[in-house]
PDB file of C-alpha atoms in Angstrom:
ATOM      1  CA  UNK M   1     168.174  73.730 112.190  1.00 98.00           C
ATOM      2  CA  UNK M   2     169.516  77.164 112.920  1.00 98.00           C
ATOM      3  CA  UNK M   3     170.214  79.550 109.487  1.00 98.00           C
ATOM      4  CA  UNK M   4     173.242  81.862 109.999  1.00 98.00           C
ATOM      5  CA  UNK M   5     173.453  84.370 107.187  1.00 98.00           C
ATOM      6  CA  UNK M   6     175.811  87.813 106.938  1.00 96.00           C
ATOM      7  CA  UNK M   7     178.391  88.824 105.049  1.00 92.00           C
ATOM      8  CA  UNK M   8     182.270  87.689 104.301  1.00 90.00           C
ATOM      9  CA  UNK M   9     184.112  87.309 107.111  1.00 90.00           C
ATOM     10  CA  UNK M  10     181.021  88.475 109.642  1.00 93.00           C
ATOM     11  CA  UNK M  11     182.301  85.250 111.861  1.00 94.00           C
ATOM     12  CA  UNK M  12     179.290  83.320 111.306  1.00 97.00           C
ATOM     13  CA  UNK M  13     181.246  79.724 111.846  1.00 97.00           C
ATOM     14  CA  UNK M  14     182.936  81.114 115.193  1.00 96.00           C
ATOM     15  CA  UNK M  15     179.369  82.144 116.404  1.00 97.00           C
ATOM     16  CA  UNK M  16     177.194  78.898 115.315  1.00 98.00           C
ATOM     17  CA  UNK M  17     180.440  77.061 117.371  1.00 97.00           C
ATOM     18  CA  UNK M  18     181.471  79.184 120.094  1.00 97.00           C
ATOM     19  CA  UNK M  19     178.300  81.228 120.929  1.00 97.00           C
ATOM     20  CA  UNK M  20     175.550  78.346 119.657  1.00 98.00           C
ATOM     21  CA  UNK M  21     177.653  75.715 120.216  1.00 98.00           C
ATOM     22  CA  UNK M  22     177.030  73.484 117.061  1.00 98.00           C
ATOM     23  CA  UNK M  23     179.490  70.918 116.603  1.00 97.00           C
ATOM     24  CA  UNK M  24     181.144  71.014 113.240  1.00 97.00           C
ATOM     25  CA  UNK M  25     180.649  68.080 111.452  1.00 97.00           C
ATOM     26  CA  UNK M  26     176.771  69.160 112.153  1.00 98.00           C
ATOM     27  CA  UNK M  27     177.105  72.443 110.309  1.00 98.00           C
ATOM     28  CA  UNK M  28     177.029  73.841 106.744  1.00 98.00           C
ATOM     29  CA  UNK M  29     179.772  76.319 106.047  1.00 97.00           C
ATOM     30  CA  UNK M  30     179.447  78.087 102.511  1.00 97.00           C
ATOM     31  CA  UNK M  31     176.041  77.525 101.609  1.00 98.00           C
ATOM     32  CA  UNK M  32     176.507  79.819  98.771  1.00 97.00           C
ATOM     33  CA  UNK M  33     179.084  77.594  97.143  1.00 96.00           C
ATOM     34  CA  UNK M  34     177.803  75.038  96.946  1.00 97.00           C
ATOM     35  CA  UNK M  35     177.256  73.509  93.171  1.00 95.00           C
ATOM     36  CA  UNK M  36     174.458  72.033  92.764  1.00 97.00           C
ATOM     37  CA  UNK M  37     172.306  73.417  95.652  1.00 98.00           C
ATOM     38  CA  UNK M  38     171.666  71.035  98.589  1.00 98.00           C
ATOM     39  CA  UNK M  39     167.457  70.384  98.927  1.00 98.00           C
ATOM     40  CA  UNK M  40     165.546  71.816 101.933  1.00 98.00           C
ATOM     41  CA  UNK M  41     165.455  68.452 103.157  1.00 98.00           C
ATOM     42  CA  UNK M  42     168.945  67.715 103.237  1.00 98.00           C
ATOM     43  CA  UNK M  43     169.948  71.159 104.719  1.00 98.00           C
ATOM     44  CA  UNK M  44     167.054  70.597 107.711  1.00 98.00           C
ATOM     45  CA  UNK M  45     169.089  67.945 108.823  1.00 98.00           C
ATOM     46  CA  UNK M  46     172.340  70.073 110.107  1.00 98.00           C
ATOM     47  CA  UNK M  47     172.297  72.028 113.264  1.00 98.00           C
ATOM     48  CA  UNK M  48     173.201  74.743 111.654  1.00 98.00           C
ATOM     49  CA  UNK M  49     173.721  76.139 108.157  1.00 98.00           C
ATOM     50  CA  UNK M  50     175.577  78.943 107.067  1.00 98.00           C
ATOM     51  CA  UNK M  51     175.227  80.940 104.114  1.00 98.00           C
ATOM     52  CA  UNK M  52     176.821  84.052 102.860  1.00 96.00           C
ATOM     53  CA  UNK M  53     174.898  87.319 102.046  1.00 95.00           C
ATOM     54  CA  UNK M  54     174.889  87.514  97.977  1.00 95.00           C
ATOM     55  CA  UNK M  55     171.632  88.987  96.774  1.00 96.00           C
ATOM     56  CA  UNK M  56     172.557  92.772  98.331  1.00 95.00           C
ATOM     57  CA  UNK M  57     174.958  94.126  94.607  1.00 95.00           C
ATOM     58  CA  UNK M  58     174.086  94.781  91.333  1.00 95.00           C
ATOM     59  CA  UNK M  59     172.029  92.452  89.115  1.00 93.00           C
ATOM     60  CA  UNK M  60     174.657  90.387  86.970  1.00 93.00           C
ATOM     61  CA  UNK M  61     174.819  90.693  83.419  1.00 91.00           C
ATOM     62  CA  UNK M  62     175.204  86.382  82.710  1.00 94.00           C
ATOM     63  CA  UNK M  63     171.931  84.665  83.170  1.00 93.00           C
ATOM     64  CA  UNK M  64     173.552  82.121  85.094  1.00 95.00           C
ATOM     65  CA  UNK M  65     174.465  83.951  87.244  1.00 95.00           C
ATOM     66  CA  UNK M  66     171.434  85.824  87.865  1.00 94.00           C
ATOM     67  CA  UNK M  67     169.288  82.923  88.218  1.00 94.00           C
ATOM     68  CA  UNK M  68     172.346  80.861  90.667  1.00 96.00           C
ATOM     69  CA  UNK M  69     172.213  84.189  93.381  1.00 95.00           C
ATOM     70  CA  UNK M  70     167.569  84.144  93.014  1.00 96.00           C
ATOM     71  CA  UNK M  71     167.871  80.473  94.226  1.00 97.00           C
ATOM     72  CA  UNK M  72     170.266  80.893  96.941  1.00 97.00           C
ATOM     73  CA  UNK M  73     167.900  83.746  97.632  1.00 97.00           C
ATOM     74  CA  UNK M  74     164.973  81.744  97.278  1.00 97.00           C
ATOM     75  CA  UNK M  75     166.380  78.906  99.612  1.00 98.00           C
ATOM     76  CA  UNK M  76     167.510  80.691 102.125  1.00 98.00           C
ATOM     77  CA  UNK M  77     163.513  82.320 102.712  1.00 98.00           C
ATOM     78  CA  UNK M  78     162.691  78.408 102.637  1.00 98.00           C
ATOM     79  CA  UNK M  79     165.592  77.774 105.512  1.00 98.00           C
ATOM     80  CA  UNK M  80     164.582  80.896 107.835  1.00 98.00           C
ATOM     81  CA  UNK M  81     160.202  79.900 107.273  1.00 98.00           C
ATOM     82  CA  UNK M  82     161.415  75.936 108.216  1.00 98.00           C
ATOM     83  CA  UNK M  83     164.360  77.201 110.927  1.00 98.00           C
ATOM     84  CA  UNK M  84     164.196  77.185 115.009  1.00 98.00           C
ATOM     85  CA  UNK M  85     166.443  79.708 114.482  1.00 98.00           C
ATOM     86  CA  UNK M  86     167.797  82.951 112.583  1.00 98.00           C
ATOM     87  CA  UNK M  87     170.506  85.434 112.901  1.00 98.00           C
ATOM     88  CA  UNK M  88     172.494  87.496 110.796  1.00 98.00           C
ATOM     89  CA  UNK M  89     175.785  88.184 111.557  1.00 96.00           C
ATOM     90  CA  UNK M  90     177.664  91.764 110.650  1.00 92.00           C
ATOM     91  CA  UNK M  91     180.912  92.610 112.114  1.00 88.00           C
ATOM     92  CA  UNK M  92     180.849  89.420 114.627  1.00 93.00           C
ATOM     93  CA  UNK M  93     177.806  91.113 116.048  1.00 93.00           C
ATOM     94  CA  UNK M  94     174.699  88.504 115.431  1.00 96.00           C
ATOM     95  CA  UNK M  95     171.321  89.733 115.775  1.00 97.00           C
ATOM     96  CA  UNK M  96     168.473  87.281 115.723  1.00 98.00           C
ATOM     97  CA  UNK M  97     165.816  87.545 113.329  1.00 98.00           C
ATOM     98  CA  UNK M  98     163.421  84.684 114.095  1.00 98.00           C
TER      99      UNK M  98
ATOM    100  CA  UNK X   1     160.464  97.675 101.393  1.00 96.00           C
ATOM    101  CA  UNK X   2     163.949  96.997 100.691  1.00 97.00           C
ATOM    102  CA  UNK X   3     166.240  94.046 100.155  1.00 97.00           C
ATOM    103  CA  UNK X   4     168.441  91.750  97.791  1.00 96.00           C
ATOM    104  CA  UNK X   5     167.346  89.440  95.074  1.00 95.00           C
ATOM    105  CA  UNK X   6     164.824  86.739  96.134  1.00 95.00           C
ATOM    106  CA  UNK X   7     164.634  87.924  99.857  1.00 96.00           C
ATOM    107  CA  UNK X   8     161.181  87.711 100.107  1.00 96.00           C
ATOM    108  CA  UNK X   9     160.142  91.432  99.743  1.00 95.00           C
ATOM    109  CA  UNK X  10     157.580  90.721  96.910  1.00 94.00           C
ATOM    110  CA  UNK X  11     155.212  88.652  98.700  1.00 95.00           C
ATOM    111  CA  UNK X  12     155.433  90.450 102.321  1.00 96.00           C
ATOM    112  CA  UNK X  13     155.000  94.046 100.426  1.00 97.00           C
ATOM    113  CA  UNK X  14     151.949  92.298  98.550  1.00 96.00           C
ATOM    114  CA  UNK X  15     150.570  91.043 101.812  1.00 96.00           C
ATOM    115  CA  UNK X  16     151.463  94.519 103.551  1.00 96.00           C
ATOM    116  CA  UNK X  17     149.304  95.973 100.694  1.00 97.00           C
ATOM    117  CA  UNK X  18     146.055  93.604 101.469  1.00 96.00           C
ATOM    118  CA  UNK X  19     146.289  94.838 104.923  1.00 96.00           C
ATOM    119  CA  UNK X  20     145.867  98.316 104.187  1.00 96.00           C
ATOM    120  CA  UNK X  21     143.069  97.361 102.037  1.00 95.00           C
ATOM    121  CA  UNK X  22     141.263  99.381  99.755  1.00 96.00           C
ATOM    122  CA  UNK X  23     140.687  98.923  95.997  1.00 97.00           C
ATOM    123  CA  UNK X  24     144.616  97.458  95.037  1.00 98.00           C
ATOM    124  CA  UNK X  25     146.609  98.638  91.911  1.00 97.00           C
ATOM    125  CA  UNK X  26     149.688  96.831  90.919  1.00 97.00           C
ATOM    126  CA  UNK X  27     151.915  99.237  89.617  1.00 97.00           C
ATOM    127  CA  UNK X  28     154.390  97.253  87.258  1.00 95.00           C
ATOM    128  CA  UNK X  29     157.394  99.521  86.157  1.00 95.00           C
ATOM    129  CA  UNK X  30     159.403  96.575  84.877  1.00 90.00           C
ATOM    130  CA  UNK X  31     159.304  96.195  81.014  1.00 82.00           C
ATOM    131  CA  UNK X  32     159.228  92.829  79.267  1.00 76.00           C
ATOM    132  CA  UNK X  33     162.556  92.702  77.331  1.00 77.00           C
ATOM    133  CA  UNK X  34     163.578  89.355  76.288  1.00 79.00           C
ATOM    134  CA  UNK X  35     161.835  85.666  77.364  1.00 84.00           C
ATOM    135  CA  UNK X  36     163.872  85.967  80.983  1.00 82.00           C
ATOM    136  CA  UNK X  37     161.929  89.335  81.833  1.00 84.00           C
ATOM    137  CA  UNK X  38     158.735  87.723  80.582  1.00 85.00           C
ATOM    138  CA  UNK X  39     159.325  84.591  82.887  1.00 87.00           C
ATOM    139  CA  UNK X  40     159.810  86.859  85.781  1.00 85.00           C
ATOM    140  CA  UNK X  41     157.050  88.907  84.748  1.00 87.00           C
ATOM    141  CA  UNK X  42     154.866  85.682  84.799  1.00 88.00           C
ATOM    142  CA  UNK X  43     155.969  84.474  88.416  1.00 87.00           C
ATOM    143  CA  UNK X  44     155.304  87.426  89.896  1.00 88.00           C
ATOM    144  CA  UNK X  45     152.025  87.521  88.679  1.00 89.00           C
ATOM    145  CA  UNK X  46     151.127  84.350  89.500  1.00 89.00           C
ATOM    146  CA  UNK X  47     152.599  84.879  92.917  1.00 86.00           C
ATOM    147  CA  UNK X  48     150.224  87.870  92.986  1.00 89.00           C
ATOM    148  CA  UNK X  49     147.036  85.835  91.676  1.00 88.00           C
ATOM    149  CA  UNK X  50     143.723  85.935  93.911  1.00 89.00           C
ATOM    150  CA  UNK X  51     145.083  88.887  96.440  1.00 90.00           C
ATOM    151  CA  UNK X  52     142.577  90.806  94.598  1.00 93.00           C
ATOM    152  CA  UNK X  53     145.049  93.750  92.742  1.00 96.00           C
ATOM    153  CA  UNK X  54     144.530  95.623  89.529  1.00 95.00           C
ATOM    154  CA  UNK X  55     147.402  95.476  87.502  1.00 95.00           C
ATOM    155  CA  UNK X  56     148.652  99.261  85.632  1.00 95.00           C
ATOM    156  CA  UNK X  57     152.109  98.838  83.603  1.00 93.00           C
ATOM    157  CA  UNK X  58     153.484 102.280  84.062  1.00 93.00           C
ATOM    158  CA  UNK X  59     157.606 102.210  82.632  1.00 93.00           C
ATOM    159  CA  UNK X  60     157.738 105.839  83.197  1.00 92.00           C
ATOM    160  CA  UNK X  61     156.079 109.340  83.810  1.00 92.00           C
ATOM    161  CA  UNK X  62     154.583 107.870  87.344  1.00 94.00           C
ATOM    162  CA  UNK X  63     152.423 111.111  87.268  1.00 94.00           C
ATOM    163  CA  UNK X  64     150.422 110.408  83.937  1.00 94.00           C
ATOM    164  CA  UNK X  65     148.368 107.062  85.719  1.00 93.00           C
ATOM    165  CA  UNK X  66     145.243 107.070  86.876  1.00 95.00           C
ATOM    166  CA  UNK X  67     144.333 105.979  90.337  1.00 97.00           C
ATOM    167  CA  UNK X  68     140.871 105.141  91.864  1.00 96.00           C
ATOM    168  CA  UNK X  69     140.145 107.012  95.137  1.00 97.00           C
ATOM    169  CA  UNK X  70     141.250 105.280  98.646  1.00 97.00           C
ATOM    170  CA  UNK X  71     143.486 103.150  96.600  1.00 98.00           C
ATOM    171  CA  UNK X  72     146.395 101.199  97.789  1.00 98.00           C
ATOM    172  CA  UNK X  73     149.158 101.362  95.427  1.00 98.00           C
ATOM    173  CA  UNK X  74     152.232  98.537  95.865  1.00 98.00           C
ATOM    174  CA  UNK X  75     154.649 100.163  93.144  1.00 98.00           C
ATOM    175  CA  UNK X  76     157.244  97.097  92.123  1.00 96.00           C
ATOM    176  CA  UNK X  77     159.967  98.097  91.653  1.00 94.00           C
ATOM    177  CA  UNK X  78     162.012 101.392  91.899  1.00 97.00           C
ATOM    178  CA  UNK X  79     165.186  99.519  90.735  1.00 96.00           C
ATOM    179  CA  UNK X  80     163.096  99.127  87.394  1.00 95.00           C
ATOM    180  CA  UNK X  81     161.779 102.707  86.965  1.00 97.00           C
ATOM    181  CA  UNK X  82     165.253 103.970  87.858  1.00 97.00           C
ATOM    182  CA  UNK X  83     166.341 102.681  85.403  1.00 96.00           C
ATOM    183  CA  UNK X  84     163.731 103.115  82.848  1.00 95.00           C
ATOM    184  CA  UNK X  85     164.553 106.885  84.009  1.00 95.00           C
ATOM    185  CA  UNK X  86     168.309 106.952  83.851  1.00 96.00           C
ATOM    186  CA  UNK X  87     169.030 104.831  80.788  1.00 94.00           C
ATOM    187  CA  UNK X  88     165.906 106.856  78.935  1.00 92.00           C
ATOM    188  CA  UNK X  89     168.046 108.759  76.481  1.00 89.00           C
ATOM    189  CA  UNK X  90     170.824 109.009  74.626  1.00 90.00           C
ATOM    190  CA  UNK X  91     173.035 110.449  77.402  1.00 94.00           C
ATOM    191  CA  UNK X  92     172.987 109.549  80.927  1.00 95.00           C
ATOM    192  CA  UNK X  93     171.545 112.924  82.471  1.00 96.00           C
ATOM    193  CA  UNK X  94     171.228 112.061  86.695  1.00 97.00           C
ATOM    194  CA  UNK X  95     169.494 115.220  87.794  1.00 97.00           C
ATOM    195  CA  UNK X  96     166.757 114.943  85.346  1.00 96.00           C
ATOM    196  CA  UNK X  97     166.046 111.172  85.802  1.00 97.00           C
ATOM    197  CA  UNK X  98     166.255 111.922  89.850  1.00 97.00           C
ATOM    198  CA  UNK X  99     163.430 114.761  89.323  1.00 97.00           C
ATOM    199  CA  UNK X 100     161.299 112.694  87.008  1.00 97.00           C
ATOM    200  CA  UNK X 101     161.257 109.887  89.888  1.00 98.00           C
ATOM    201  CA  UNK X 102     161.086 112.658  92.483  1.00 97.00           C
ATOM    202  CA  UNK X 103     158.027 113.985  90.469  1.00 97.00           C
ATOM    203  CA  UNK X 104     156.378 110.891  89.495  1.00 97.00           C
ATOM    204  CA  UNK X 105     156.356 109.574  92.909  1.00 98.00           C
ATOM    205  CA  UNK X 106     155.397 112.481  94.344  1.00 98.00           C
ATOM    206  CA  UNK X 107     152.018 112.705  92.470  1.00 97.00           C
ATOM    207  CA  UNK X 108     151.746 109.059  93.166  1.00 97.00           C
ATOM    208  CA  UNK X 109     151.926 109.736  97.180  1.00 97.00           C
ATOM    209  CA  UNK X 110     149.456 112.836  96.595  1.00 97.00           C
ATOM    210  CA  UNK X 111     146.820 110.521  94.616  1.00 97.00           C
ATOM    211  CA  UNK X 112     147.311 106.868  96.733  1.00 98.00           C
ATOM    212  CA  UNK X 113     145.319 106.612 100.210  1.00 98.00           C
ATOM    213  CA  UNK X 114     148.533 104.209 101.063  1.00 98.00           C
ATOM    214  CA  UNK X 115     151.648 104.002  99.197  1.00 98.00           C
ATOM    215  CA  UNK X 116     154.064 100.893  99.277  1.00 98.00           C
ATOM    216  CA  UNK X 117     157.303 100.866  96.878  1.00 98.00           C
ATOM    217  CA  UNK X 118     159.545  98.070  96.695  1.00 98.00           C
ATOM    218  CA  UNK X 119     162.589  99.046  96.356  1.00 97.00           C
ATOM    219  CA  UNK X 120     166.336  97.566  95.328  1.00 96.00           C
ATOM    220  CA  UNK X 121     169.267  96.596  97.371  1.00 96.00           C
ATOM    221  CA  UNK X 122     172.479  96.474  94.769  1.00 96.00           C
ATOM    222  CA  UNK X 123     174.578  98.554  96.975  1.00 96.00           C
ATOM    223  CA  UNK X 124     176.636  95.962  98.912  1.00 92.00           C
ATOM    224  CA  UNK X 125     178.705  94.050  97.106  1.00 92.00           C
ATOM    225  CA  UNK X 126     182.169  96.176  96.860  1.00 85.00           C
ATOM    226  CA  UNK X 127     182.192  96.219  93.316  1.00 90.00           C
ATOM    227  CA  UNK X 128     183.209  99.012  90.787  1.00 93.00           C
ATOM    228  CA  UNK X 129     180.937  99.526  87.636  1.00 95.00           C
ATOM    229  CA  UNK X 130     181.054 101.607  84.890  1.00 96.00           C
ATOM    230  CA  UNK X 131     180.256 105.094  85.099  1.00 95.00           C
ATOM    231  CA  UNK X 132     176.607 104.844  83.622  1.00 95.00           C
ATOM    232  CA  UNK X 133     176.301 101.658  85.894  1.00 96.00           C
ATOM    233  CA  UNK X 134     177.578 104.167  88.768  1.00 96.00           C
ATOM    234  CA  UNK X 135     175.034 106.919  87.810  1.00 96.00           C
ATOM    235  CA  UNK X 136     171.849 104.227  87.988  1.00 97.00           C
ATOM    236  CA  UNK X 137     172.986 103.091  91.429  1.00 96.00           C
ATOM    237  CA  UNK X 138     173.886 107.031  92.667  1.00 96.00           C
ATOM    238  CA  UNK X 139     169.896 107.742  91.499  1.00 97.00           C
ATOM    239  CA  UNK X 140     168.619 104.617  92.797  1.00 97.00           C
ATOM    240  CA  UNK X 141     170.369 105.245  96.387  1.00 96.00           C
ATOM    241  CA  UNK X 142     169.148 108.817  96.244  1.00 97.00           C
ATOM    242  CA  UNK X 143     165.822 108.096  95.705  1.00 97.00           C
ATOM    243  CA  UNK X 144     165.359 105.965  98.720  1.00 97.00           C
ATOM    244  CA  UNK X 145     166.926 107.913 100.966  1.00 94.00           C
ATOM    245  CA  UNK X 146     164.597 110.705 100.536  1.00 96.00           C
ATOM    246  CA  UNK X 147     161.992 108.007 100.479  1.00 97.00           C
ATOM    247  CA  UNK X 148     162.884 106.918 103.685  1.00 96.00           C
ATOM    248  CA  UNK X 149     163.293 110.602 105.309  1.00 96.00           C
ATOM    249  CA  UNK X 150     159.123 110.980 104.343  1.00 96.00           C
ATOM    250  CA  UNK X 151     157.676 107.312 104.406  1.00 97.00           C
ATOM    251  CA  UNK X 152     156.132 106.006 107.363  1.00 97.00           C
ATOM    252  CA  UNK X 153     158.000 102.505 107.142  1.00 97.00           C
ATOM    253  CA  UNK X 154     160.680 101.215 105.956  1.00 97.00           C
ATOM    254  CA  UNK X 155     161.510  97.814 106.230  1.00 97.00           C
ATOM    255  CA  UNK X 156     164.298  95.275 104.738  1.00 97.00           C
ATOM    256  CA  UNK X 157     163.560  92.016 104.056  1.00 97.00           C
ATOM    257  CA  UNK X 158     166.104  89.153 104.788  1.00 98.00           C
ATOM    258  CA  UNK X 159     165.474  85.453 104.374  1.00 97.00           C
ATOM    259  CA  UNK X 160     161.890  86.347 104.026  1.00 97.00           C
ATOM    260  CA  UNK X 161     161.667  87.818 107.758  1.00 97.00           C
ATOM    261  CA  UNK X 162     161.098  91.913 108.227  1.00 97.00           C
ATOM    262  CA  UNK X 163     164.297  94.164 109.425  1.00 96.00           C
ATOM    263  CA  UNK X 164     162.576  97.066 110.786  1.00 96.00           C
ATOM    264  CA  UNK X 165     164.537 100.321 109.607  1.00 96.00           C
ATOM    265  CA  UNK X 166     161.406 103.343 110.314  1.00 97.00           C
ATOM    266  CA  UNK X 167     158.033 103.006 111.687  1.00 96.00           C
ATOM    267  CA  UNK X 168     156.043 100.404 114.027  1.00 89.00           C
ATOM    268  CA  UNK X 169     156.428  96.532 112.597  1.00 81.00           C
ATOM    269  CA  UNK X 170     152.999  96.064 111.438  1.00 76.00           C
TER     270      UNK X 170
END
């Protein structure tokens, strides 16, 4: 499994299938969205999984809320320690991290 | 050590910390409102548990603790002490919360053998705030960029892996 993180519109899905060449149907789009959560051991079974940046503003006021953006948070360090792969993306730039 | 919530910077600036060596002090700057700051308070700690650190809850005044000699100090966080600093009084007054910090951490660097801060990243999301919301993040930024102008190292944290801003990866 390869973990593709950045922010909005950093063309993570063009990278993971133009540059890596994951095929679709093998790859997470919108990690971040996702209600509830997918497990680690679901997600290690995708080629790739993509997941936007959202732990990098201010703290938010609703507990929800907070607690929803420390578990993305929280599974995405699971996804990069378990991945082959990392790279964030940043102005469809990617620059690998593991 | 920078980064966003949850990215991991906790445990690596912990580790970082152990490396140095030295007798370790835990400087907490968070204070315990309400059962969700408690939680937090808890989870860190036991994330902390057997790496051997002393724990000193300093809120404020950085300059008024006491620290052994050839210490290594891991100060978590800055966002927290920011805005322990900013939101202090009754009015929002930047330039004195930014010298208190400046001051506080100064003394701090003067008395540690090695000096790690974790610090916050809340700067990315687009968003407008409030003004006093906008003063907080205007000190917070401040004080890491003249951080980073005399630290060693500065590293982000993302997904749990080191970004390597300043200084050697170590």
């Amino acid at each position: 499994m390869i973990l593709i993180i950045g922010g909005r519109g950093a063309g993570k899905r063009e990278f993971a299938q133009k540059t890596l060449g994951c095929a679709p149907e093998k790859t997470l789009p919108n990690l971040q969205v996702r209600e509830p959560l997918p497990s680690l051991e679901e997600l290690l079974g995708y080629e790739a999984v993509i997941c936007d940046e959202v732990g990098c503003g201010v703290v938010p006021l609703e507990r929800k809320a907070r607690e929803r953006r420390e578990a993305i948070g929280r599974l995405c360090c699971q996804l990069a320690r378990e991945a082959q792969a990392v790279y964030r993306l940043q102005c469809g730039l990617a620059m690998r991290l593991k | 050590m920078l980064g966003g919530s949850a990215c991991g910077k906790s445990g690596w600036a912990e580790d970082l910390a152990c490396r140095l060596g030295g007798p370790l002090i835990y400087l907490a700057t968070m204070e315990p409102w309400g059962q969700e700051g408690a939680e937090r308070i808890a989870r860190h700690r036991r994330a902390r548990a057997g790496k051997g650190f002393t724990t000193l809850e300093q809120p404020r005044n950085l300059e008024s603790c006491s620290i052994p000699p050839h210490a290594t100090v891991l100060l978590e966080d800055l966002g927290n002490l920011a805005a322990n600093e900013v939101f202090a009084g009754e009015a929002i007054d930047k330039a004195a919360a930014l010298s208190a910090l400046d001051r506080g951490l100064r003394v701090l660097e003067e008395k540690a053998e090695h000096l790690v801060v974790v610090g916050n990243d809340l700067f990315r999301d687009g968003e407008d705030y409030p003004p006093e919301t906008m003063a907080y993040l205007d000190v917070l930024a401040q004080v890491q960029a003249d951080l980073s102008k005399r630290y060693d190292l500065v590293a982000e944290l993302v997904c749990g892996i080191p970004v390597f801003w300043k200084g050697e990866p170590i």
